[in-house]
Short mmCIF file of C-alpha atoms and ligand atoms in Angstrom, two decimals:
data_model
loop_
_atom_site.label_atom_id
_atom_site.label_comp_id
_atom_site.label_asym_id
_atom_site.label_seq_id
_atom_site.Cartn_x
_atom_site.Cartn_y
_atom_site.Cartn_z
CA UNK K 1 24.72 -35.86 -43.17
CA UNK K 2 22.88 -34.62 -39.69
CA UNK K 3 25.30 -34.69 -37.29
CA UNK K 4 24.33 -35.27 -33.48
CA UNK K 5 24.64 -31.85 -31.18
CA UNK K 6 25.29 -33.09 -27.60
CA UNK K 7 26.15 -30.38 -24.93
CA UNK K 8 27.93 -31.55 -22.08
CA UNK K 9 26.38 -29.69 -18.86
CA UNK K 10 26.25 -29.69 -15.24
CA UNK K 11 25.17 -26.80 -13.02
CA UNK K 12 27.77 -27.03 -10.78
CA UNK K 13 31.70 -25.64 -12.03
CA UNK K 14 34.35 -28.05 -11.38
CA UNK K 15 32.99 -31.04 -11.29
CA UNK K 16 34.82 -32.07 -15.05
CA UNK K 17 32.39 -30.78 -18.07
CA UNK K 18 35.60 -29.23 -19.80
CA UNK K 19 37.56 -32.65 -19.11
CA UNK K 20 34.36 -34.83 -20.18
CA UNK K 21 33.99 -32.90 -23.66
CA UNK K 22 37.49 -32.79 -25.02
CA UNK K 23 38.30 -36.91 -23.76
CA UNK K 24 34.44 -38.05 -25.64
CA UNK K 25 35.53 -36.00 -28.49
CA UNK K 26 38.72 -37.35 -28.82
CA UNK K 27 37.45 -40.75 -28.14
CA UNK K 28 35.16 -40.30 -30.60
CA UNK K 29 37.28 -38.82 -33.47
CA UNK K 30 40.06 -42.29 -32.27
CA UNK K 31 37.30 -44.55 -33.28
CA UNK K 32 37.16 -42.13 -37.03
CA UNK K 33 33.63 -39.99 -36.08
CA UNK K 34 34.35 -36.08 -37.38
CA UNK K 35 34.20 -34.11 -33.93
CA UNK K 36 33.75 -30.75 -33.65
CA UNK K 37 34.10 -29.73 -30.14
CA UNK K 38 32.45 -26.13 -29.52
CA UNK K 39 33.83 -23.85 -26.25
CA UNK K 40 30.71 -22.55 -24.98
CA UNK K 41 32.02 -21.13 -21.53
CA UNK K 42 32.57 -17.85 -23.40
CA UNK K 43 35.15 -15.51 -21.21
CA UNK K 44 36.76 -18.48 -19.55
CA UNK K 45 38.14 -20.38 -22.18
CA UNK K 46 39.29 -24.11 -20.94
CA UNK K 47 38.90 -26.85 -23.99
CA UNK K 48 41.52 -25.46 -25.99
CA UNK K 49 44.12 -26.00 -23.14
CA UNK K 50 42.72 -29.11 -22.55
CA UNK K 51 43.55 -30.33 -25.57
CA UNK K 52 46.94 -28.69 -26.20
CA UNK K 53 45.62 -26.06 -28.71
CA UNK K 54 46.26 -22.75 -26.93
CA UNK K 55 48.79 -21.85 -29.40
CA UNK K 56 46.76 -22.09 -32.15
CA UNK K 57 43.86 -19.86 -31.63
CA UNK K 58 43.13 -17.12 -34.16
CA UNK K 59 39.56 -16.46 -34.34
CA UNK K 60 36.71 -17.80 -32.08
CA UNK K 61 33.19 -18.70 -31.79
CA UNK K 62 32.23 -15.05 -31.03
CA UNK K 63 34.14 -14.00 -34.24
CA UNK K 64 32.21 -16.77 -36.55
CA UNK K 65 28.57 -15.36 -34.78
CA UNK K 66 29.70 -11.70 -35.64
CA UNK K 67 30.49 -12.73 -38.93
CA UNK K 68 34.05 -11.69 -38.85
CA UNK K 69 35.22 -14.66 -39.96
CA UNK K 70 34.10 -17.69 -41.59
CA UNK K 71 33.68 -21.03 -39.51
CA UNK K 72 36.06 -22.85 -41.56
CA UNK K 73 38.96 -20.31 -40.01
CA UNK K 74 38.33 -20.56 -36.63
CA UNK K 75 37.74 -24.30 -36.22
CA UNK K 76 41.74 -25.54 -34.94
CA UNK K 77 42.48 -29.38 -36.06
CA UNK K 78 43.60 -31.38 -33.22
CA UNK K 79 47.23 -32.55 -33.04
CA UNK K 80 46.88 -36.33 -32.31
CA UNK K 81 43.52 -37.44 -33.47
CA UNK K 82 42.65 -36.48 -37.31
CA UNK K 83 39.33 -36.02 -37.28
CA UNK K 84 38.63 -33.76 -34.57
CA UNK K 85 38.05 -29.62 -34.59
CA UNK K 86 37.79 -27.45 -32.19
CA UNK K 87 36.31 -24.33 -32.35
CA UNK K 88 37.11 -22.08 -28.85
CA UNK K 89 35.44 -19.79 -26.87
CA UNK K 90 36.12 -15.60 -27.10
CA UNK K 91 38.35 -15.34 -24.04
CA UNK K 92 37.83 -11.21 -23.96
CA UNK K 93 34.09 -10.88 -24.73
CA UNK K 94 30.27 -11.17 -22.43
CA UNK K 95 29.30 -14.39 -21.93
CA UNK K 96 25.71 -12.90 -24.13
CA UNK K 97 27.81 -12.23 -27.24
CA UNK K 98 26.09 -15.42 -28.47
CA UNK K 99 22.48 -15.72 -28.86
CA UNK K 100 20.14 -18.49 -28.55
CA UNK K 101 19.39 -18.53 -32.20
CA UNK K 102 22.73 -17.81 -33.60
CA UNK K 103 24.09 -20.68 -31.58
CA UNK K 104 21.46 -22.83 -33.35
CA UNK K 105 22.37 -21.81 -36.85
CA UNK K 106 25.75 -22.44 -35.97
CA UNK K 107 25.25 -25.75 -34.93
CA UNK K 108 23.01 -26.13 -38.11
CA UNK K 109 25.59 -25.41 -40.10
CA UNK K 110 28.25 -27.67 -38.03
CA UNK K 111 25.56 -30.67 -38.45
CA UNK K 112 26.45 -30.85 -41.96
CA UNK K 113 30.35 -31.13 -41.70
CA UNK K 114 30.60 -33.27 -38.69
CA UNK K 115 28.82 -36.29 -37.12
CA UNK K 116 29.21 -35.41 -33.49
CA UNK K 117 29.00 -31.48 -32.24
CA UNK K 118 29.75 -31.46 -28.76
CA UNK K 119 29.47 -28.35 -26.91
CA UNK K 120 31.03 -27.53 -23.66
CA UNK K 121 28.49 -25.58 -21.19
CA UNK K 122 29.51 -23.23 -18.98
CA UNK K 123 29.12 -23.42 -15.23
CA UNK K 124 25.27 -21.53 -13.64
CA UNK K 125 21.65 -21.66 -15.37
CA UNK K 126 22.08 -18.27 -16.81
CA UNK K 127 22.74 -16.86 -19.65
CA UNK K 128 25.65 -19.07 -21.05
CA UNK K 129 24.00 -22.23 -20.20
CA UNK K 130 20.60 -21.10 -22.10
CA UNK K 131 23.01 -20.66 -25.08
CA UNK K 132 25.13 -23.58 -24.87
CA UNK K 133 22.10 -26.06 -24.55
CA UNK K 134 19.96 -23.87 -27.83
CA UNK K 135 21.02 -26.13 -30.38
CA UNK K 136 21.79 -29.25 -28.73
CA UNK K 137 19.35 -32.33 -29.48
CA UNK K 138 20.99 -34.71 -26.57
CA UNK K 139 22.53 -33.56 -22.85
CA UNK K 140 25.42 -35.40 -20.94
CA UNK K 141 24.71 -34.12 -17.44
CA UNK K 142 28.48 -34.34 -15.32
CA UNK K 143 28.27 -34.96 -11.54
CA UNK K 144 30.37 -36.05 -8.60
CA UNK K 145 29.08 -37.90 -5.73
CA UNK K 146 29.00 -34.73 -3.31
CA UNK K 147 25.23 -33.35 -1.96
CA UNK K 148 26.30 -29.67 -4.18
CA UNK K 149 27.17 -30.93 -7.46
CA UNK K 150 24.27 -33.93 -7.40
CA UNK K 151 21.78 -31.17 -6.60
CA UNK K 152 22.67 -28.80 -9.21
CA UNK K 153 22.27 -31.49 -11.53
CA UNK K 154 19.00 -32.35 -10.49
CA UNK K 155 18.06 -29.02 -11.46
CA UNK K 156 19.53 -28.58 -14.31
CA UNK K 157 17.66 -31.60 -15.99
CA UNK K 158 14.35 -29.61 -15.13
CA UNK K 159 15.68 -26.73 -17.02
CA UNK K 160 16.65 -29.00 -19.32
CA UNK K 161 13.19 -30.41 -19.85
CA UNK K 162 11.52 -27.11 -19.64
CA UNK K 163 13.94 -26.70 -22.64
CA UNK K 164 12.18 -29.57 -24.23
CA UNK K 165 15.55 -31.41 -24.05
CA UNK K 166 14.48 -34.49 -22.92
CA UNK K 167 16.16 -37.62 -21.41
CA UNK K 168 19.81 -36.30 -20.86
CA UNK K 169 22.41 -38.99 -19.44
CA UNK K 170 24.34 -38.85 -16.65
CA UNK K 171 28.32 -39.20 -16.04
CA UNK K 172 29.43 -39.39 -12.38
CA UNK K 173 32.83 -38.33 -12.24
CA UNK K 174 35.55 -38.66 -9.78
CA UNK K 175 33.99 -41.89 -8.27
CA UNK K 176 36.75 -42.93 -5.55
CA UNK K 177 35.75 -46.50 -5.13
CA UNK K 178 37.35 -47.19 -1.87
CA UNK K 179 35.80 -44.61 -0.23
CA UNK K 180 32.15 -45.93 -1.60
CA UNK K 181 32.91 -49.44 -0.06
CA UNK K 182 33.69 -47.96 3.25
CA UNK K 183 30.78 -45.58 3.50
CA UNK K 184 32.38 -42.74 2.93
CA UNK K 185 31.09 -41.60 -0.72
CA UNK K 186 27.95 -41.66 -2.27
CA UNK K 187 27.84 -44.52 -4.66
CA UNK K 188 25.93 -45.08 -8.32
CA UNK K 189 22.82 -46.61 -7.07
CA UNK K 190 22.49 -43.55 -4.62
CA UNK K 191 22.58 -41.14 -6.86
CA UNK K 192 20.66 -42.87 -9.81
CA UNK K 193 18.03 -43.60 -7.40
CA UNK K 194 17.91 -40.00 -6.16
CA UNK K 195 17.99 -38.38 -9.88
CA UNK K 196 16.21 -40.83 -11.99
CA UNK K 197 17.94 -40.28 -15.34
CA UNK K 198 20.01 -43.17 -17.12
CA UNK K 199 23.53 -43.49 -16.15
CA UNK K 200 25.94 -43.41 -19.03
CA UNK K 201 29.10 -43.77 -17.34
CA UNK K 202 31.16 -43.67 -14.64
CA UNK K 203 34.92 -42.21 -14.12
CA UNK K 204 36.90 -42.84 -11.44
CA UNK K 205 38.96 -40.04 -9.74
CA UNK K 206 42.03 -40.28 -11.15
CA UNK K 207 46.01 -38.49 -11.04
CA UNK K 208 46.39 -39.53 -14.57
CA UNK K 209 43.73 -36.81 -15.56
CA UNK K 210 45.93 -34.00 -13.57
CA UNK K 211 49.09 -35.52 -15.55
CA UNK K 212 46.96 -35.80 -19.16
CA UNK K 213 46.05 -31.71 -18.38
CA UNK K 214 49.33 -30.85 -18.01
CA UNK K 215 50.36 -32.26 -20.80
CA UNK K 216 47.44 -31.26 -22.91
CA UNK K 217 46.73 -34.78 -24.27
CA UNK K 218 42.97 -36.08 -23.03
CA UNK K 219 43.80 -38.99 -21.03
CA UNK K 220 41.22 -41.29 -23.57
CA UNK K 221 44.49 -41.45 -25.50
CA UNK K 222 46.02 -43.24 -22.51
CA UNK K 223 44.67 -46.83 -23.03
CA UNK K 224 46.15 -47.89 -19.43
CA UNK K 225 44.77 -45.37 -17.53
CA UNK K 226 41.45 -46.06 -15.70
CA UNK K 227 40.00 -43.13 -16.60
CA UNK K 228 41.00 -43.36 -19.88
CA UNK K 229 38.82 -46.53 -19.87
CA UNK K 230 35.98 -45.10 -18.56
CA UNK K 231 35.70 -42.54 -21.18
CA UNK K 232 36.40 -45.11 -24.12
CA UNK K 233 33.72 -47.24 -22.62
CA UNK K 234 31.34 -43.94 -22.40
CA UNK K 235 32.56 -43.47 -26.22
CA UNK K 236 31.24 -46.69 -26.90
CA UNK K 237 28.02 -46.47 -25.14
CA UNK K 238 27.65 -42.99 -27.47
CA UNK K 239 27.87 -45.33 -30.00
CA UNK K 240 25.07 -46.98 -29.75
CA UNK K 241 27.52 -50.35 -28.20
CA UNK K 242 25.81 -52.07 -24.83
CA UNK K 243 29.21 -52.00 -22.86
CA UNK K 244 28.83 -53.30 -19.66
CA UNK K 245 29.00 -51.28 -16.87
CA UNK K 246 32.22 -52.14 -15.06
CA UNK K 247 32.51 -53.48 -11.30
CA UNK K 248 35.07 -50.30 -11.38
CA UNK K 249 32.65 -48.45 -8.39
CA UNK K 250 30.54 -50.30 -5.76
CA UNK K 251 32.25 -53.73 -6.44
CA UNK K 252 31.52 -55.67 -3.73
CA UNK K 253 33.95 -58.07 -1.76
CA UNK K 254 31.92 -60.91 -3.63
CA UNK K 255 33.11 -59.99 -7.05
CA UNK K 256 36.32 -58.87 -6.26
CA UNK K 257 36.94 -62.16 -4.53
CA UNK K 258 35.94 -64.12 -7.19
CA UNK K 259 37.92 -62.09 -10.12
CA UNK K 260 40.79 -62.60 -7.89
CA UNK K 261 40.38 -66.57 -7.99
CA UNK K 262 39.17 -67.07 -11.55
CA UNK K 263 41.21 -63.88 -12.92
CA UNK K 264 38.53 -62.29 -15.13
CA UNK K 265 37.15 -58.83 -14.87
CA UNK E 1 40.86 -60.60 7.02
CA UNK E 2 39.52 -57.49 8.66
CA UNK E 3 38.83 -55.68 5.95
CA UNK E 4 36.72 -58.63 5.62
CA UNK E 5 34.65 -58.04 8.49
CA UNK E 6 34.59 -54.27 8.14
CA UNK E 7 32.16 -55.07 5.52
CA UNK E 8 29.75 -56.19 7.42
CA UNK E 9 29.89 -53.36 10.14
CA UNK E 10 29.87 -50.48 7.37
CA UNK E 11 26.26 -51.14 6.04
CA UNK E 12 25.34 -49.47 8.92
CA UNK E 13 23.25 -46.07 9.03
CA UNK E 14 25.52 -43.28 9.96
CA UNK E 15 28.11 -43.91 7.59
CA UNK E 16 28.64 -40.38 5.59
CA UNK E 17 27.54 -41.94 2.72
CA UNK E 18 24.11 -42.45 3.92
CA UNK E 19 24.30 -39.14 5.41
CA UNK E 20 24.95 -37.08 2.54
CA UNK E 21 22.49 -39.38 0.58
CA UNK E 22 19.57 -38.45 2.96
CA UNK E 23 20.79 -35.10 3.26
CA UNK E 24 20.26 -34.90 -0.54
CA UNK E 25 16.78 -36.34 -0.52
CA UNK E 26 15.71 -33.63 1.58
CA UNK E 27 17.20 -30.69 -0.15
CA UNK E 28 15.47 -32.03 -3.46
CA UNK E 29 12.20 -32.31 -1.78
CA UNK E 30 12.43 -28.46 -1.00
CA UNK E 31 14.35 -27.87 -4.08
CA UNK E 32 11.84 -29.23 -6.53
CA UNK E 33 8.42 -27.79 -4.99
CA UNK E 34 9.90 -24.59 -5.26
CA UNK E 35 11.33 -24.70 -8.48
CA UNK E 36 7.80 -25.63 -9.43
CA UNK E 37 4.91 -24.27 -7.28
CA UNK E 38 2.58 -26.04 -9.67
CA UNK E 39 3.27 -29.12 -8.78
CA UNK E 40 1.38 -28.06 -5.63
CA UNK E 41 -1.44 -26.34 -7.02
CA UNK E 42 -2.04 -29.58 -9.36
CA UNK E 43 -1.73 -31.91 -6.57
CA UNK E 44 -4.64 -29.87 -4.74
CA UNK E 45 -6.39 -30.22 -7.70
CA UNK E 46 -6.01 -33.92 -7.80
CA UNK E 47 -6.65 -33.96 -4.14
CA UNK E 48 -10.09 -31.94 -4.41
CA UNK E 49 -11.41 -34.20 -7.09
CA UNK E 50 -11.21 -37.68 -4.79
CA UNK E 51 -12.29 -35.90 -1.36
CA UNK E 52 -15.37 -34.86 -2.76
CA UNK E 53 -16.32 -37.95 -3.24
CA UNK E 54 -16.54 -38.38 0.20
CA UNK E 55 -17.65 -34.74 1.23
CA UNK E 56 -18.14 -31.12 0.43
CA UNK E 57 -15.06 -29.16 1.34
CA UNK E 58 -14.72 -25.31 1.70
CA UNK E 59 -12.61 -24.65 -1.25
CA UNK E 60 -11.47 -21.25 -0.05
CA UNK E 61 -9.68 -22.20 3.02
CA UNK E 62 -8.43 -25.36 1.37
CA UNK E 63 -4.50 -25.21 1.26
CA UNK E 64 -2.18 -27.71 1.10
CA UNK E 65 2.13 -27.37 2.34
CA UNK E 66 5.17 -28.93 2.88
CA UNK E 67 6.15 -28.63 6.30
CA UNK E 68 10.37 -28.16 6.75
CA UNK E 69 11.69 -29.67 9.79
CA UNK E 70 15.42 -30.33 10.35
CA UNK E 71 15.43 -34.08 9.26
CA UNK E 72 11.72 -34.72 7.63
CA UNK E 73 9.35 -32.84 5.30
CA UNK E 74 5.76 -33.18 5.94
CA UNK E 75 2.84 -32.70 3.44
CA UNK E 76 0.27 -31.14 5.42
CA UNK E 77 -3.51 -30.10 4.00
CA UNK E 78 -5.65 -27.71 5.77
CA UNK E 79 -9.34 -29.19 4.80
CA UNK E 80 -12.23 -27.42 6.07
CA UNK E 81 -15.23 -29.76 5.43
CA UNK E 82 -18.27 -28.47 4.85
CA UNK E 83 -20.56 -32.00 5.16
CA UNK E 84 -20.32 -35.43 4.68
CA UNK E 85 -21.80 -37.15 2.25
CA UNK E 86 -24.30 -40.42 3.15
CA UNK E 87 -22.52 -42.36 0.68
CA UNK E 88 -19.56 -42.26 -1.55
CA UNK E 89 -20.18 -40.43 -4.91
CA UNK E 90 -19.77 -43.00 -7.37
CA UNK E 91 -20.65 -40.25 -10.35
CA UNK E 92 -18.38 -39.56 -13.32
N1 ADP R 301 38.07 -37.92 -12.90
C1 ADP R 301 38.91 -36.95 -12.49
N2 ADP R 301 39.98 -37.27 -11.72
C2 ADP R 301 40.84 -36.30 -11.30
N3 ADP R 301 40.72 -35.01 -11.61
C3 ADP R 301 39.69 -34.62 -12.37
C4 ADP R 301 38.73 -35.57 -12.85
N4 ADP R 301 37.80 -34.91 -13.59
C5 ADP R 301 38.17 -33.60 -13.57
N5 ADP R 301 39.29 -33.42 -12.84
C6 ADP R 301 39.95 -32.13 -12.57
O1 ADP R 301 39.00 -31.27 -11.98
C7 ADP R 301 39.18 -29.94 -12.41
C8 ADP R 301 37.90 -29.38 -12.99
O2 ADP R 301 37.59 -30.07 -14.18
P1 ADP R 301 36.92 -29.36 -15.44
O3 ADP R 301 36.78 -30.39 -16.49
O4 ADP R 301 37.65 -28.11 -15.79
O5 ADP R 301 35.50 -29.01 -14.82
P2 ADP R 301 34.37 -28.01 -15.36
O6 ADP R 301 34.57 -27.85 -16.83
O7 ADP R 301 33.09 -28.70 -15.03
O8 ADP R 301 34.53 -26.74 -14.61
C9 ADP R 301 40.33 -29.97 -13.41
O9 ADP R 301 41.50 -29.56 -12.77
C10 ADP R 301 40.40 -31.43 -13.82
O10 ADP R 301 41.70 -31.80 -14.18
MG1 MG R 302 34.77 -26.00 -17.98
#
């Protein structure tokens, strides 16, 4: 088996890499894919809370590197979804305890267990980001429709293709649709147009994330929740599946007119 | 009903959306030359080639920019010609 390595990136911090990794692995390990969700942000561990696995951390991805343990003992199973691992980030050591190369044997190595790596970048185009992207073969970029986070992105896809990781796909999160129709937020279209990379989904701002985080359950679990859609649809689209791109955003008064008449989405 | 209407009056110009969106045009027009000067030097390049057609240029003083204002970016050239040609150079 050769398992995909997709790192999940962004440039900017906060705009939802952490929350994008752990729901697309879960997603993916619902529909029965083997995940393996790597922790790349090395010093500021996140995934593992995301996912309700703080309590289960022994050894980490700095640990299997050094060779003080083997990968098999750090890699935590999820609680809900079966076939899903994660293996977290050192919380205590340099965000340069990993090296380019040994995060490409590593990934080697994962490529044979699992059929989707998926490695959660830190924040910056330093260091950590160099070694989160070295043995990734696909790149999710994660934006929101503010001027900082759009332009970060835009340069992280040059590094990216500098990096010879070419075509990376684009999630724009925390989309508030009302504010799009009134004028107020930059919609798809403006930021596809200004980028130029393919759009792979789109996720709507949404409390039920907040609630989902608290709770340490990824919200993809929560088949009612919007966002929860969005990331099963993105799932889907990983898949290979042409899912339509919902009128979720920049539906117009047109469409929502006529779904409110003839009751179809 | 009015939301209706509002419709209508909010595909206008100075929304923030369009703000921000033009706002982020600019910043990656100044953000990409300088993340890659090249792009510059190969677009003088480029530009060289097809002006000789037309004349001989002084390739020393030859420089092309982007000029910054506040709301527009400029490409400016600064092309000292040496002498026209009688006709254009169909070589190559
Ligand atoms: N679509 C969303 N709706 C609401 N809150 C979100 C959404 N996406 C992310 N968040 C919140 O934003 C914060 C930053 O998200 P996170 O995934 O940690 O970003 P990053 O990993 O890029 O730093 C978190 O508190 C998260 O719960
Ligand atoms: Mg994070």
């Amino acid at each position: 088996m050769a398992g995909r390595v997709i790192v999940v990136t962004s440039g900017k911090g906060g705009v939802g890499k952490t929350t994008t990794a752990a729901n697309l692995g879960a997603g993916l390990a619902l529909l029965g894919r083997t995940v393996c969700l790597i922790d790349a942000d090395i010093g500021l561990r996140n995934l593992d809370v995301v996912l309700g696995l703080e309590n289960r951390i022994v050894y980490d991805l700095t640990d299997v590197v050094e060779g003080s343990c083997r990968l098999r003992q750090a890699l935590i199973r999820d609680k809900r979804t079966e076939n899903l691992f994660l293996l977290p980030a050192a919380q205590t050591k340099e965000k340069d305890a990993v090296a380019p190369d040994q995060m490409r044997k590593l990934t080697l190595e994962l490529r044979e267990e699992f059929e989707y790596i998926l490695v959660d970048c830190p924040a910056g185009i330093e260091r950590g980001f160099k070694n989160a992207i070295a043995g990734a073969d696909e790149a999710i970029i994660v934006t929101t429709p503010e001027i900082a986070a759009v332009r970060d992105a835009d340069r992280i896809i040059g590094l990216l293709e500098a990096a010879e990781l070419y075509n990376p796909r684009l999630i724009i999160n925390r989309i508030r649709p009302q504010m799009v129709r009134k004028g107020d937020m930059m919609g798809i279209d403006d930021i596809i147009d200004i980028l130029a990379i393919e759009l792979l989904g789109v996720v709507p701002d949404d409390e039920d994330i907040i609630v989902s985080t608290n709770r340490g359950e990824p919200v993809v679990l929560d088949r009612r929740s919007r966002a929860g859609q969005a990331y099963n649809n993105i799932v889907r689209r990983l898949e290979g599946i042409d899912v339509p791109f919902l009128s979720l955003e920049e539906e117009s008064w047109i469409s929502r007119f006529k779904r409110a008449i003839m009751g179809h989405s | 009903m009015i939301e209706f209407f509002k419709q209508f009056w909010q595909r206008d110009t100075d929304s923030s959306r369009q703000i921000a969106k033009e706002r982020l045009r600019l910043v990656l027009v100044h953000d990409r030359v300088n993340v890659s000067p090249n792009l510059l030097e190969a677009l003088k390049e480029d530009l060289l080639e097809v002006i000789s057609k037309y004349m001989e240029i002084e390739e020393t003083g030859f420089e092309v920019n982007l000029d910054k204002s506040e709301n527009s970016v400029a490409l400016i050239a600064n092309i000292p010609v040496k002498r026209m040609k009688r006709a254009i150079d169909q070589g190559q």
